[in-house]
Amino acid sequence: MGKDVLPKIYDPGEIEEKWYSFWQDKKLFRAGEEKTSKEYSIVIPPPNVTGSLHMGHALNNTLQDILIRYHRMNGYNTLWMPGMDHAGIATQNVVERQLAQEGLKREDLGREKFIERVWTWKEHSGGVIINQLKRLGCSCDWDRERFTMDEGLSRAVREVFVRLYEDGLVYKGDYIVNWCPRCHTALSDLEVEHEDASGSLWHIRYPIEGSDEKVVVATTRPETMLGDTAVAVNPNDPRYSHLIGKHAILPLVGRRLRVIGDPIVAMDFGTGALKVTPSHDLTDFELSVRHNLDRVTVMDFHGRINERGIHFKGMDRYECRKAIVKELEEKGFLLKIEPYTVGLGRCYRCKDVVEPLISKQWFVKTGPLAAEALKAVETGATRIVPEHWTKTYYDWMNNIRDWCISRQIWWGHRVPAWTCEDCGTIVVSRQDPVECTSCKGSRLVQETDVLDTWFSSALWPFSTMGWPDRSELLKTFYPTSCLVTGFDILFFWVARMMMMGIKFMDDVPFKDVYIHALVRDESGKKMSKSLGNVIDPLEVMDRLGTDAFRFTLAALAAQGRDIRLSESRIEGYRNFMNKIWNAARFALPYLDSGEGLPAIDELESPSLSEQWILSRLNATIREVREGIETFRFNDAAQALYQFTWHEFCDWYIEQTKIPLSGEDSVAATRSAAVLRHVLDSLMRLLHPFIPFITEEVASKIPSNGSTVINGPFPTVDAALDNPEAERKMGTLMGLISAVRNIRAEMNLSPAKQLPVIVLPSSTEEQSVVEEDRRMVVALGRISDLTLSNPGEAVEVPRMSATAVTGEMRIFVPLEGIVDPDAEIARLEKELAKIEKELAGVQKKLSNESFLAKANPDAVQKQKDRQAELSAKAAGLGEGLAKMRTLKGL
RNA sequence: GGGCGGGUAGCUCAGCGGGAGAGCACCGGCCUUACAAGCCGGGGGUCACAGGUUCAAAUCCUGUUCCGCCUACCA
């Protein structure tokens, strides 16, 4: 037919490559800078420059690409802003590990050389993930790709820091922070992962000064006692209240410890007495503020005991614990050890146990920023989907603590603050200052700390668009339409973008936040390299194809539940891709006469199946649009799967073989026109989910104007809704299925053509069957179809199988072909099912309360069901009775 | 401790006030000229448990229980 013969099996490899380059070469992902009538924008959650594509990225970016492609096809000026995050600690660790292999430490290079080295690494090996995103089919505007450390974004970081400082929202101070002794830096509260570990509760006797009394404290960290400066009890505790104001003597050390009363102490925990170590415990630090206690720091930044630790000096924290416990025991201070589960905080990067330590750090005062961010969601300026996450968001915003933003590493944005060595003034400045603002001295020393990686990510929605300049891009695309992200970074990132966006842009950074699930393995475990349960997206894409993979993710992306991904699921959708491919293989040759086909709204007297498929297509368009627009990707994917496979392929295509190969050229042309329309529409509907195969198939449709990526996306045409055609087609499908069922249940070969007698209950049923007689005969494999008039007495061979569909009776004469026992068994089974259902319906209809109170539509529905079920039961009952008579039962 | 999500077919999960569904797996039959990665047919579930609301509950409410996650200054 002059067409390339398509292979039987869809082979994604070359096709994916071909189309991605095509789209890129033609600049089809490019957003227009100027405002048009409608804009749609998303900023990508910037992957770490160290990262490689994992399942979380794959899901996240597939969903974004679906939204982006959908809106682009719908004519929006669409921007998907891509880029990467410098990932301070993570990246520094990568390069430090490389250095270690050469036997070097970063200190050996010095700060400048080390940073140079990181940049070199970034240029050569960083950012492989970008190519992996392209492999996934992401239609980002790559010409605008940004990096959190590039010049523009660094300028934005400085501007924000300085303005926050000027507004009193950034401050520096000595506070207790989470310290990672391995990474050697402070961490924010969020960067600490909590876990339970088995530990002990040591009960230690502290003598009371000048008396025989003692107080017993319980602790999980005996080594910190070296830094104790008080003992706290609850003022309402009768056991201890009389001790408040007295002093205890710290064992081993001999320091006098004031006994203080504070309601924070839980009377029912441990011994009810708490040793207070302000320098090494957050609660104790706060007690020290309230009670004006001394702070004795006994541990250094490596987690070793310092010179304040008497003879334990130089020991590692855990070594010291053993030594202390041993000595306490020897000297009789240790009264009891009980097993206890302790909460451990670990560094989210290196997993080392975090140590609370006091140090000088920079903080963002979050209170005022959080208040605005909270309000933005309450007023609906930003909507969080699924909605239940808003509560989590509120809780966090309401309990927010100041954000420690300084990190003692080298890779990142250096804090733009300088200290004057002459007068001690701190200068915070947009440009590197040359002289002290106070004494005009020139001996200025810049802070060595860098900013938390999340500080720059917090600015992402506007820093990527050129801020602090009032760029065209910002005017056109800010606020962004939607943010798509996992809940694991709701606080890290989303909350902070909200705060910064509102503060610096006077508007929320995004209108919708769609929070998707986590991808887990088959057994529900989080995928991780250490568990060895990761499915590598790239390997999957290589083997099963990108489209199959993307469709799987979309189909599983139900709101509010994690995704358990399994290979077999992806294989299932790989088969779906093949199904699409083969449907196209079938259809394409008939579409050869492209321009000769009538438009869909000019069809002359379309057949029932044509009206039906157009009505179903219309319903599918509605479901897909609705699904994407409400972030119910799984619903949209299911609707597409169902329609494509079980309506278009199973019924429409099967049926269309008759007119397409028939001698009626008008019917053949019309049929081809509908086939073409549905195939083309389907490719468009599917395109956001599976961009490659759809583009390939659509390109094979003769004289198809442009590529699918440009749209348009199919629109609902209410004129095509046709409930009547759907009902009639249902009748025919029921008839065909009934015949097939009899054949199969009677163990007859599928090739066996059977004679069928149909007794319609109405003239409508009669004419429906009559008009599509050829379809019924072909799909039901019927040798001879006898169609009676309604109510007419037709002679049915005594030895026939019986079925009922709608209210139409179907007989298949089986004289001499089959054992009547089999038919009796089949009918009994079927009848039992119907009668059970009927009983349920009748019970409802005989319930007066139901008739009186239920919605009239609901009542009518039950009545209709009753009629249908009764007819069916009657028909099957008669068939059964006849069969039994035959058998002489 | 507080909060959130979940317990529906063998497995993975939709459905969330009126006929228990899908995919995979399973059973039976088919190389029917787009597709065996396919076609046709079929079996399979007191929707965790207990109460309640309602004419009607897998679906709403309360409690119980089990699982998962987030969060937290009981050392």
JSON list of C-alpha atoms in Angstrom, two decimals, chain A residues 631-732:
[
{"chain": "A", "resi": 631, "resn": "PHE", "atom": "CA", "xyz": [-3.43, 16.11, 39.42]},
{"chain": "A", "resi": 632, "resn": "ARG", "atom": "CA", "xyz": [-5.14, 12.74, 39.24]},
{"chain": "A", "resi": 633, "resn": "PHE", "atom": "CA", "xyz": [-2.63, 11.32, 36.82]},
{"chain": "A", "resi": 634, "resn": "ASN", "atom": "CA", "xyz": [-3.63, 7.75, 37.56]},
{"chain": "A", "resi": 635, "resn": "ASP", "atom": "CA", "xyz": [-7.22, 8.43, 36.60]},
{"chain": "A", "resi": 636, "resn": "ALA", "atom": "CA", "xyz": [-6.18, 9.96, 33.32]},
{"chain": "A", "resi": 637, "resn": "ALA", "atom": "CA", "xyz": [-3.81, 7.08, 32.59]},
{"chain": "A", "resi": 638, "resn": "GLN", "atom": "CA", "xyz": [-6.43, 4.48, 33.43]},
{"chain": "A", "resi": 639, "resn": "ALA", "atom": "CA", "xyz": [-9.01, 6.14, 31.22]},
{"chain": "A", "resi": 640, "resn": "LEU", "atom": "CA", "xyz": [-6.55, 6.12, 28.35]},
{"chain": "A", "resi": 641, "resn": "TYR", "atom": "CA", "xyz": [-5.56, 2.53, 28.90]},
{"chain": "A", "resi": 642, "resn": "GLN", "atom": "CA", "xyz": [-9.13, 1.36, 29.14]},
{"chain": "A", "resi": 643, "resn": "PHE", "atom": "CA", "xyz": [-10.32, 3.26, 26.12]},
{"chain": "A", "resi": 644, "resn": "THR", "atom": "CA", "xyz": [-7.38, 2.40, 23.90]},
{"chain": "A", "resi": 645, "resn": "TRP", "atom": "CA", "xyz": [-7.24, -1.27, 24.63]},
{"chain": "A", "resi": 646, "resn": "HIS", "atom": "CA", "xyz": [-10.74, -2.35, 25.50]},
{"chain": "A", "resi": 647, "resn": "GLU", "atom": "CA", "xyz": [-12.85, -0.04, 23.43]},
{"chain": "A", "resi": 648, "resn": "PHE", "atom": "CA", "xyz": [-10.82, 1.17, 20.49]},
{"chain": "A", "resi": 649, "resn": "CYS", "atom": "CA", "xyz": [-8.82, -2.02, 19.86]},
{"chain": "A", "resi": 650, "resn": "ASP", "atom": "CA", "xyz": [-11.10, -4.74, 21.14]},
{"chain": "A", "resi": 651, "resn": "TRP", "atom": "CA", "xyz": [-14.27, -3.44, 19.57]},
{"chain": "A", "resi": 652, "resn": "TYR", "atom": "CA", "xyz": [-13.89, -0.59, 17.19]},
{"chain": "A", "resi": 653, "resn": "ILE", "atom": "CA", "xyz": [-10.92, -1.91, 15.24]},
{"chain": "A", "resi": 654, "resn": "GLU", "atom": "CA", "xyz": [-12.27, -5.44, 15.21]},
{"chain": "A", "resi": 655, "resn": "GLN", "atom": "CA", "xyz": [-15.56, -4.22, 13.90]},
{"chain": "A", "resi": 656, "resn": "THR", "atom": "CA", "xyz": [-14.09, -1.85, 11.36]},
{"chain": "A", "resi": 657, "resn": "LYS", "atom": "CA", "xyz": [-12.43, -4.67, 9.47]},
{"chain": "A", "resi": 658, "resn": "ILE", "atom": "CA", "xyz": [-15.82, -5.33, 7.90]},
{"chain": "A", "resi": 659, "resn": "PRO", "atom": "CA", "xyz": [-16.47, -1.96, 6.26]},
{"chain": "A", "resi": 660, "resn": "LEU", "atom": "CA", "xyz": [-12.79, -1.36, 5.52]},
{"chain": "A", "resi": 661, "resn": "SER", "atom": "CA", "xyz": [-12.50, -4.50, 3.47]},
{"chain": "A", "resi": 662, "resn": "GLY", "atom": "CA", "xyz": [-16.05, -4.44, 2.18]},
{"chain": "A", "resi": 663, "resn": "GLU", "atom": "CA", "xyz": [-17.31, -3.40, -1.23]},
{"chain": "A", "resi": 664, "resn": "ASP", "atom": "CA", "xyz": [-19.27, -0.40, 0.05]},
{"chain": "A", "resi": 665, "resn": "SER", "atom": "CA", "xyz": [-16.77, 2.37, -0.70]},
{"chain": "A", "resi": 666, "resn": "VAL", "atom": "CA", "xyz": [-18.77, 5.04, 1.11]},
{"chain": "A", "resi": 667, "resn": "ALA", "atom": "CA", "xyz": [-18.79, 3.01, 4.29]},
{"chain": "A", "resi": 668, "resn": "ALA", "atom": "CA", "xyz": [-15.12, 2.19, 3.85]},
{"chain": "A", "resi": 669, "resn": "THR", "atom": "CA", "xyz": [-14.15, 5.84, 3.47]},
{"chain": "A", "resi": 670, "resn": "ARG", "atom": "CA", "xyz": [-16.26, 6.90, 6.40]},
{"chain": "A", "resi": 671, "resn": "SER", "atom": "CA", "xyz": [-14.82, 4.14, 8.51]},
{"chain": "A", "resi": 672, "resn": "ALA", "atom": "CA", "xyz": [-11.30, 5.18, 7.60]},
{"chain": "A", "resi": 673, "resn": "ALA", "atom": "CA", "xyz": [-12.14, 8.76, 8.48]},
{"chain": "A", "resi": 674, "resn": "VAL", "atom": "CA", "xyz": [-13.29, 7.76, 11.95]},
{"chain": "A", "resi": 675, "resn": "LEU", "atom": "CA", "xyz": [-10.34, 5.46, 12.40]},
{"chain": "A", "resi": 676, "resn": "ARG", "atom": "CA", "xyz": [-8.02, 8.26, 11.48]},
{"chain": "A", "resi": 677, "resn": "HIS", "atom": "CA", "xyz": [-9.73, 10.72, 13.75]},
{"chain": "A", "resi": 678, "resn": "VAL", "atom": "CA", "xyz": [-9.68, 8.42, 16.76]},
{"chain": "A", "resi": 679, "resn": "LEU", "atom": "CA", "xyz": [-6.09, 7.35, 16.19]},
{"chain": "A", "resi": 680, "resn": "ASP", "atom": "CA", "xyz": [-4.95, 10.91, 15.78]},
{"chain": "A", "resi": 681, "resn": "SER", "atom": "CA", "xyz": [-6.89, 12.08, 18.84]},
{"chain": "A", "resi": 682, "resn": "LEU", "atom": "CA", "xyz": [-5.54, 9.21, 20.86]},
{"chain": "A", "resi": 683, "resn": "MET", "atom": "CA", "xyz": [-1.96, 10.06, 20.00]},
{"chain": "A", "resi": 684, "resn": "ARG", "atom": "CA", "xyz": [-2.62, 13.59, 21.16]},
{"chain": "A", "resi": 685, "resn": "LEU", "atom": "CA", "xyz": [-4.31, 12.51, 24.35]},
{"chain": "A", "resi": 686, "resn": "LEU", "atom": "CA", "xyz": [-1.51, 10.11, 25.11]},
{"chain": "A", "resi": 687, "resn": "HIS", "atom": "CA", "xyz": [1.29, 12.44, 24.15]},
{"chain": "A", "resi": 688, "resn": "PRO", "atom": "CA", "xyz": [1.89, 14.11, 27.51]},
{"chain": "A", "resi": 689, "resn": "PHE", "atom": "CA", "xyz": [2.32, 10.67, 29.05]},
{"chain": "A", "resi": 690, "resn": "ILE", "atom": "CA", "xyz": [4.18, 8.86, 26.28]},
{"chain": "A", "resi": 691, "resn": "PRO", "atom": "CA", "xyz": [5.69, 11.48, 24.01]},
{"chain": "A", "resi": 692, "resn": "PHE", "atom": "CA", "xyz": [7.90, 9.32, 21.82]},
{"chain": "A", "resi": 693, "resn": "ILE", "atom": "CA", "xyz": [5.65, 6.60, 20.46]},
{"chain": "A", "resi": 694, "resn": "THR", "atom": "CA", "xyz": [2.81, 9.05, 19.96]},
{"chain": "A", "resi": 695, "resn": "GLU", "atom": "CA", "xyz": [4.96, 11.40, 17.95]},
{"chain": "A", "resi": 696, "resn": "GLU", "atom": "CA", "xyz": [6.22, 8.50, 15.86]},
{"chain": "A", "resi": 697, "resn": "VAL", "atom": "CA", "xyz": [2.78, 7.08, 15.16]},
{"chain": "A", "resi": 698, "resn": "ALA", "atom": "CA", "xyz": [1.26, 10.46, 14.45]},
{"chain": "A", "resi": 699, "resn": "SER", "atom": "CA", "xyz": [4.04, 11.24, 12.02]},
{"chain": "A", "resi": 700, "resn": "LYS", "atom": "CA", "xyz": [3.02, 8.20, 9.99]},
{"chain": "A", "resi": 701, "resn": "ILE", "atom": "CA", "xyz": [-0.54, 9.38, 9.61]},
{"chain": "A", "resi": 702, "resn": "PRO", "atom": "CA", "xyz": [-0.61, 10.68, 6.02]},
{"chain": "A", "resi": 703, "resn": "SER", "atom": "CA", "xyz": [-0.65, 14.43, 5.50]},
{"chain": "A", "resi": 704, "resn": "ASN", "atom": "CA", "xyz": [-0.78, 15.14, 9.21]},
{"chain": "A", "resi": 705, "resn": "GLY", "atom": "CA", "xyz": [0.15, 18.78, 9.44]},
{"chain": "A", "resi": 706, "resn": "SER", "atom": "CA", "xyz": [2.51, 19.28, 12.37]},
{"chain": "A", "resi": 707, "resn": "THR", "atom": "CA", "xyz": [4.10, 17.31, 15.14]},
{"chain": "A", "resi": 708, "resn": "VAL", "atom": "CA", "xyz": [1.90, 16.31, 18.04]},
{"chain": "A", "resi": 709, "resn": "ILE", "atom": "CA", "xyz": [3.96, 18.17, 20.62]},
{"chain": "A", "resi": 710, "resn": "ASN", "atom": "CA", "xyz": [2.60, 21.45, 19.23]},
{"chain": "A", "resi": 711, "resn": "GLY", "atom": "CA", "xyz": [-0.95, 20.42, 19.88]},
{"chain": "A", "resi": 712, "resn": "PRO", "atom": "CA", "xyz": [-3.73, 20.99, 19.75]},
{"chain": "A", "resi": 713, "resn": "PHE", "atom": "CA", "xyz": [-4.86, 18.78, 22.57]},
{"chain": "A", "resi": 714, "resn": "PRO", "atom": "CA", "xyz": [-8.26, 17.25, 21.80]},
{"chain": "A", "resi": 715, "resn": "THR", "atom": "CA", "xyz": [-11.24, 19.14, 23.14]},
{"chain": "A", "resi": 716, "resn": "VAL", "atom": "CA", "xyz": [-14.59, 17.87, 24.28]},
{"chain": "A", "resi": 717, "resn": "ASP", "atom": "CA", "xyz": [-17.33, 18.21, 21.70]},
{"chain": "A", "resi": 718, "resn": "ALA", "atom": "CA", "xyz": [-20.66, 17.81, 23.45]},
{"chain": "A", "resi": 719, "resn": "ALA", "atom": "CA", "xyz": [-22.33, 17.17, 20.08]},
{"chain": "A", "resi": 720, "resn": "LEU", "atom": "CA", "xyz": [-20.55, 13.84, 19.96]},
{"chain": "A", "resi": 721, "resn": "ASP", "atom": "CA", "xyz": [-21.89, 12.60, 23.29]},
{"chain": "A", "resi": 722, "resn": "ASN", "atom": "CA", "xyz": [-24.28, 9.85, 22.36]},
{"chain": "A", "resi": 723, "resn": "PRO", "atom": "CA", "xyz": [-25.80, 7.88, 25.22]},
{"chain": "A", "resi": 724, "resn": "GLU", "atom": "CA", "xyz": [-28.25, 6.25, 22.86]},
{"chain": "A", "resi": 725, "resn": "ALA", "atom": "CA", "xyz": [-25.48, 4.86, 20.68]},
{"chain": "A", "resi": 726, "resn": "GLU", "atom": "CA", "xyz": [-23.66, 3.69, 23.78]},
{"chain": "A", "resi": 727, "resn": "ARG", "atom": "CA", "xyz": [-26.76, 1.87, 24.95]},
{"chain": "A", "resi": 728, "resn": "LYS", "atom": "CA", "xyz": [-27.40, 0.25, 21.58]},
{"chain": "A", "resi": 729, "resn": "MET", "atom": "CA", "xyz": [-23.79, -0.73, 21.13]},
{"chain": "A", "resi": 730, "resn": "GLY", "atom": "CA", "xyz": [-23.98, -2.23, 24.62]},
{"chain": "A", "resi": 731, "resn": "THR", "atom": "CA", "xyz": [-26.79, -4.44, 23.44]},
{"chain": "A", "resi": 732, "resn": "LEU", "atom": "CA", "xyz": [-24.76, -5.71, 20.51]}
]
